[in-house]
Amino acid sequence: MKRIVVLISGSGSNLQAIIDACQLGRLKAEIVAVLSNKAEAYGLQRAQQAGIATASLAIADYADRDAFDQALLQQIDSYQPDLVVLAGYMRILSAPFITHYRGRLLNIHPSLLPKYPGLHTHRRAIENGDSHHGASVHFVTEQLDGGPVILQASIPVLPSDTEQDLATRLLSQEHLIYPQVIQWWVEGRLALKDDQAWFDGKPLGVSGANATSD
């Protein structure tokens, strides 16, 4: 069974979706550890309640970002993971860290990439009058939120929507597509080749695969 380490910074709702998928057998993998840069992150409690090992590292304990990332890398590797999953991990990763896990490092971002990399995606979608908003699961590369998209989910932006409305509705979609993509990776259907995502032996387009693929 493939071994997964999950990195979080906050409440861990996507982590919980991945835990649930494993427990229900929809995701045939084992989460061997959940690590955070925030000792108070509620996601650590979610992991502990599921019997998963946890640890936290404080940036203040390290000289710089590279030193922190090297310590994090060593901590991750102590669990011998096949895949590293970012689930609301709110730190920009250094190039050596990304290179070490290239092709086995996934992230979910709350926008229809390449639209709106970075923060405040829901606000930006509303302010720009977008008719649709969404989330993207992608391979992580050195470009911030710029790695090849694997799968996206889209929801309509309603005239009455606030940032919180959009965030809440979108989360339910994130909880569906993230475990799905991880399962595809576990099955050997996904690969990162020459900075492009491949699915079932074919390169994916800008928007990734079809959500109905089975």
mmCIF file of C-alpha atoms in Angstrom:
data_model
loop_
_atom_site.group_PDB
_atom_site.id
_atom_site.type_symbol
_atom_site.label_atom_id
_atom_site.label_comp_id
_atom_site.label_asym_id
_atom_site.label_seq_id
_atom_site.Cartn_x
_atom_site.Cartn_y
_atom_site.Cartn_z
ATOM 1 C CA MET A 1 0.000 0.000 0.000
ATOM 2 C CA LYS A 2 1.327 3.464 -0.940
ATOM 3 C CA ARG A 3 2.462 5.663 1.937
ATOM 4 C CA ILE A 4 1.361 9.313 2.097
ATOM 5 C CA VAL A 5 2.607 12.223 4.193
ATOM 6 C CA VAL A 6 0.274 15.233 4.358
ATOM 7 C CA LEU A 7 1.434 18.799 5.097
ATOM 8 C CA ILE A 8 -1.032 21.266 6.616
ATOM 9 C CA SER A 9 -1.117 24.709 8.206
ATOM 10 C CA GLY A 10 -4.735 25.024 9.346
ATOM 11 C CA SER A 11 -8.011 23.281 10.045
ATOM 12 C CA GLY A 12 -7.367 20.381 7.699
ATOM 13 C CA SER A 13 -10.732 19.912 6.008
ATOM 14 C CA ASN A 14 -9.077 18.495 2.886
ATOM 15 C CA LEU A 15 -6.965 16.298 5.142
ATOM 16 C CA GLN A 16 -10.189 14.994 6.685
ATOM 17 C CA ALA A 17 -11.580 14.223 3.234
ATOM 18 C CA ILE A 18 -8.441 12.217 2.459
ATOM 19 C CA ILE A 19 -8.633 10.388 5.810
ATOM 20 C CA ASP A 20 -12.305 9.564 5.157
ATOM 21 C CA ALA A 21 -11.530 8.305 1.647
ATOM 22 C CA CYS A 22 -8.856 5.990 3.048
ATOM 23 C CA GLN A 23 -11.170 4.680 5.754
ATOM 24 C CA LEU A 24 -13.962 4.048 3.238
ATOM 25 C CA GLY A 25 -11.627 2.250 0.854
ATOM 26 C CA ARG A 26 -12.096 4.773 -1.953
ATOM 27 C CA LEU A 27 -8.444 5.722 -1.565
ATOM 28 C CA LYS A 28 -6.252 2.663 -1.289
ATOM 29 C CA ALA A 29 -3.328 4.227 0.528
ATOM 30 C CA GLU A 30 -2.111 4.859 4.055
ATOM 31 C CA ILE A 31 -1.516 8.284 5.574
ATOM 32 C CA VAL A 32 1.596 7.606 7.634
ATOM 33 C CA ALA A 33 2.081 11.131 9.032
ATOM 34 C CA VAL A 34 0.636 14.629 9.094
ATOM 35 C CA LEU A 35 3.136 17.463 9.551
ATOM 36 C CA SER A 36 2.495 21.156 10.128
ATOM 37 C CA ASN A 37 4.357 24.437 10.409
ATOM 38 C CA LYS A 38 1.747 25.459 13.016
ATOM 39 C CA ALA A 39 1.652 23.545 16.307
ATOM 40 C CA GLU A 40 -1.896 24.785 16.942
ATOM 41 C CA ALA A 41 -3.282 23.641 13.559
ATOM 42 C CA TYR A 42 -6.574 21.822 14.131
ATOM 43 C CA GLY A 43 -5.683 19.395 11.366
ATOM 44 C CA LEU A 44 -3.148 17.815 13.721
ATOM 45 C CA GLN A 45 -6.010 16.904 16.052
ATOM 46 C CA ARG A 46 -7.921 15.389 13.148
ATOM 47 C CA ALA A 47 -4.917 13.207 12.379
ATOM 48 C CA GLN A 48 -4.430 12.176 16.000
ATOM 49 C CA GLN A 49 -8.099 11.201 16.266
ATOM 50 C CA ALA A 50 -7.544 8.925 13.264
ATOM 51 C CA GLY A 51 -4.470 7.355 14.854
ATOM 52 C CA ILE A 52 -2.017 9.041 12.469
ATOM 53 C CA ALA A 53 1.434 10.199 13.582
ATOM 54 C CA THR A 54 1.850 13.990 13.771
ATOM 55 C CA ALA A 55 4.640 16.523 14.176
ATOM 56 C CA SER A 56 5.095 20.274 13.903
ATOM 57 C CA LEU A 57 8.114 22.397 13.054
ATOM 58 C CA ALA A 58 8.389 26.111 13.900
ATOM 59 C CA ILE A 59 10.087 28.392 11.391
ATOM 60 C CA ALA A 60 11.467 30.441 14.305
ATOM 61 C CA ASP A 61 13.696 27.502 15.236
ATOM 62 C CA TYR A 62 15.628 27.691 11.944
ATOM 63 C CA ALA A 63 18.025 30.201 10.440
ATOM 64 C CA ASP A 64 16.170 30.606 7.153
ATOM 65 C CA ARG A 65 13.660 29.023 4.782
ATOM 66 C CA ASP A 66 16.171 26.620 3.290
ATOM 67 C CA ALA A 67 17.171 25.322 6.724
ATOM 68 C CA PHE A 68 13.528 24.889 7.679
ATOM 69 C CA ASP A 69 12.702 23.066 4.456
ATOM 70 C CA GLN A 70 15.736 20.784 4.870
ATOM 71 C CA ALA A 71 14.571 19.843 8.362
ATOM 72 C CA LEU A 72 11.039 19.302 7.068
ATOM 73 C CA LEU A 73 12.365 17.138 4.236
ATOM 74 C CA GLN A 74 14.298 14.984 6.689
ATOM 75 C CA GLN A 75 11.232 14.628 8.889
ATOM 76 C CA ILE A 76 9.092 13.629 5.916
ATOM 77 C CA ASP A 77 11.652 11.125 4.653
ATOM 78 C CA SER A 78 11.803 9.453 8.052
ATOM 79 C CA TYR A 79 8.309 8.127 7.230
ATOM 80 C CA GLN A 80 9.454 6.792 3.816
ATOM 81 C CA PRO A 81 6.506 8.226 1.850
ATOM 82 C CA ASP A 82 5.661 7.441 -1.741
ATOM 83 C CA LEU A 83 3.676 10.685 -2.089
ATOM 84 C CA VAL A 84 3.627 14.063 -0.324
ATOM 85 C CA VAL A 85 0.305 15.921 -0.299
ATOM 86 C CA LEU A 86 -0.113 19.617 0.500
ATOM 87 C CA ALA A 87 -3.523 20.239 2.076
ATOM 88 C CA GLY A 88 -3.704 23.895 3.025
ATOM 89 C CA TYR A 89 0.034 24.162 3.629
ATOM 90 C CA MET A 90 0.618 27.919 3.631
ATOM 91 C CA ARG A 91 4.347 28.180 3.021
ATOM 92 C CA ILE A 92 6.225 28.645 -0.231
ATOM 93 C CA LEU A 93 8.530 25.669 -0.660
ATOM 94 C CA SER A 94 12.178 26.030 -1.648
ATOM 95 C CA ALA A 95 13.468 24.724 -4.965
ATOM 96 C CA PRO A 96 15.603 21.934 -3.433
ATOM 97 C CA PHE A 97 12.575 20.650 -1.522
ATOM 98 C CA ILE A 98 10.412 20.614 -4.657
ATOM 99 C CA THR A 99 13.153 18.950 -6.697
ATOM 100 C CA HIS A 100 13.522 16.206 -4.082
ATOM 101 C CA TYR A 101 9.839 15.249 -4.410
ATOM 102 C CA ARG A 102 9.321 16.096 -8.075
ATOM 103 C CA GLY A 103 6.504 14.052 -9.567
ATOM 104 C CA ARG A 104 5.252 12.944 -6.164
ATOM 105 C CA LEU A 105 4.233 16.281 -4.664
ATOM 106 C CA LEU A 106 0.597 17.391 -5.058
ATOM 107 C CA ASN A 107 -1.283 20.545 -4.074
ATOM 108 C CA ILE A 108 -4.851 21.824 -4.235
ATOM 109 C CA HIS A 109 -5.440 25.508 -4.942
ATOM 110 C CA PRO A 110 -8.791 27.360 -4.676
ATOM 111 C CA SER A 111 -8.984 28.781 -8.193
ATOM 112 C CA LEU A 112 -9.290 27.642 -11.782
ATOM 113 C CA LEU A 113 -5.583 27.815 -12.500
ATOM 114 C CA PRO A 114 -3.836 29.476 -14.220
ATOM 115 C CA LYS A 115 -6.262 32.129 -12.914
ATOM 116 C CA TYR A 116 -5.503 33.597 -9.513
ATOM 117 C CA PRO A 117 -2.343 32.028 -8.153
ATOM 118 C CA GLY A 118 -1.566 33.118 -4.621
ATOM 119 C CA LEU A 119 -3.991 34.381 -1.982
ATOM 120 C CA HIS A 120 -7.535 35.830 -1.796
ATOM 121 C CA THR A 121 -8.792 33.843 -4.773
ATOM 122 C CA HIS A 122 -12.477 34.014 -3.819
ATOM 123 C CA ARG A 123 -12.345 37.798 -3.420
ATOM 124 C CA ARG A 124 -10.586 38.196 -6.755
ATOM 125 C CA ALA A 125 -13.175 36.046 -8.545
ATOM 126 C CA ILE A 126 -16.017 38.152 -7.142
ATOM 127 C CA GLU A 127 -14.310 41.498 -7.778
ATOM 128 C CA ASN A 128 -13.604 40.542 -11.387
ATOM 129 C CA GLY A 129 -17.208 39.527 -12.012
ATOM 130 C CA ASP A 130 -16.358 35.915 -12.887
ATOM 131 C CA SER A 131 -19.299 33.678 -13.738
ATOM 132 C CA HIS A 132 -17.484 30.600 -12.425
ATOM 133 C CA HIS A 133 -14.885 29.856 -9.801
ATOM 134 C CA GLY A 134 -13.218 26.630 -8.804
ATOM 135 C CA ALA A 135 -10.348 24.574 -7.466
ATOM 136 C CA SER A 136 -7.386 22.863 -9.111
ATOM 137 C CA VAL A 137 -5.293 19.879 -8.086
ATOM 138 C CA HIS A 138 -1.827 20.145 -9.593
ATOM 139 C CA PHE A 139 1.699 18.846 -9.451
ATOM 140 C CA VAL A 140 3.966 21.195 -7.524
ATOM 141 C CA THR A 141 6.822 22.842 -9.426
ATOM 142 C CA GLU A 142 9.066 25.814 -8.636
ATOM 143 C CA GLN A 143 6.495 28.246 -10.064
ATOM 144 C CA LEU A 144 4.027 29.315 -7.343
ATOM 145 C CA ASP A 145 0.685 27.594 -8.032
ATOM 146 C CA GLY A 146 1.996 27.122 -11.559
ATOM 147 C CA GLY A 147 2.499 23.371 -11.741
ATOM 148 C CA PRO A 148 0.590 21.335 -14.331
ATOM 149 C CA VAL A 149 -3.112 20.983 -13.520
ATOM 150 C CA ILE A 150 -4.430 17.441 -13.072
ATOM 151 C CA LEU A 151 -8.102 18.010 -12.264
ATOM 152 C CA GLN A 152 -10.406 20.975 -11.674
ATOM 153 C CA ALA A 153 -13.853 21.491 -10.162
ATOM 154 C CA SER A 154 -16.005 24.480 -11.111
ATOM 155 C CA ILE A 155 -18.944 26.174 -9.374
ATOM 156 C CA PRO A 156 -21.077 29.159 -10.445
ATOM 157 C CA VAL A 157 -20.512 32.528 -8.815
ATOM 158 C CA LEU A 158 -23.921 33.755 -7.639
ATOM 159 C CA PRO A 159 -24.808 37.463 -7.499
ATOM 160 C CA SER A 160 -25.277 37.244 -3.734
ATOM 161 C CA ASP A 161 -22.031 35.378 -3.052
ATOM 162 C CA THR A 162 -19.592 36.576 -0.410
ATOM 163 C CA GLU A 163 -16.045 35.281 -0.138
ATOM 164 C CA GLN A 164 -17.191 32.911 2.611
ATOM 165 C CA ASP A 165 -20.118 31.651 0.520
ATOM 166 C CA LEU A 166 -17.780 30.773 -2.327
ATOM 167 C CA ALA A 167 -15.206 29.202 -0.021
ATOM 168 C CA THR A 168 -17.819 27.013 1.679
ATOM 169 C CA ARG A 169 -19.415 25.778 -1.549
ATOM 170 C CA LEU A 170 -16.056 25.158 -3.151
ATOM 171 C CA LEU A 171 -14.751 23.090 -0.233
ATOM 172 C CA SER A 172 -17.309 20.361 -0.901
ATOM 173 C CA GLN A 173 -15.910 20.073 -4.433
ATOM 174 C CA GLU A 174 -12.311 20.095 -3.208
ATOM 175 C CA HIS A 175 -13.159 17.191 -0.913
ATOM 176 C CA LEU A 176 -14.241 15.169 -3.950
ATOM 177 C CA ILE A 177 -11.465 15.877 -6.411
ATOM 178 C CA TYR A 178 -8.422 15.698 -4.136
ATOM 179 C CA PRO A 179 -8.897 12.081 -2.982
ATOM 180 C CA GLN A 180 -9.761 11.182 -6.588
ATOM 181 C CA VAL A 181 -6.473 12.550 -7.912
ATOM 182 C CA ILE A 182 -4.484 10.877 -5.145
ATOM 183 C CA GLN A 183 -6.114 7.557 -6.018
ATOM 184 C CA TRP A 184 -5.175 8.059 -9.680
ATOM 185 C CA TRP A 185 -1.579 8.611 -8.579
ATOM 186 C CA VAL A 186 -1.699 5.503 -6.368
ATOM 187 C CA GLU A 187 -2.957 3.476 -9.335
ATOM 188 C CA GLY A 188 -0.025 4.653 -11.446
ATOM 189 C CA ARG A 189 -2.233 6.607 -13.841
ATOM 190 C CA LEU A 190 -0.560 9.981 -13.222
ATOM 191 C CA ALA A 191 2.946 11.166 -14.000
ATOM 192 C CA LEU A 192 4.892 14.402 -14.319
ATOM 193 C CA LYS A 193 7.015 14.402 -17.470
ATOM 194 C CA ASP A 194 8.922 17.438 -18.721
ATOM 195 C CA ASP A 195 6.798 19.742 -16.551
ATOM 196 C CA GLN A 196 3.577 18.367 -18.029
ATOM 197 C CA ALA A 197 0.950 16.194 -16.342
ATOM 198 C CA TRP A 198 0.233 12.859 -18.006
ATOM 199 C CA PHE A 199 -2.849 10.749 -17.331
ATOM 200 C CA ASP A 200 -3.314 7.220 -18.652
ATOM 201 C CA GLY A 201 -0.279 7.680 -20.899
ATOM 202 C CA LYS A 202 -1.491 10.925 -22.508
ATOM 203 C CA PRO A 203 -0.532 14.553 -21.809
ATOM 204 C CA LEU A 204 -3.215 16.656 -20.158
ATOM 205 C CA GLY A 205 -4.363 20.064 -21.332
ATOM 206 C CA VAL A 206 -4.399 23.285 -19.332
ATOM 207 C CA SER A 207 -7.532 22.294 -17.372
ATOM 208 C CA GLY A 208 -6.423 18.745 -16.629
ATOM 209 C CA ALA A 209 -8.445 15.547 -16.836
ATOM 210 C CA ASN A 210 -12.202 15.064 -16.971
ATOM 211 C CA ALA A 211 -13.668 14.711 -13.479
ATOM 212 C CA THR A 212 -15.740 11.734 -14.625
ATOM 213 C CA SER A 213 -12.679 9.636 -15.575
ATOM 214 C CA ASP A 214 -12.694 6.308 -13.729
#
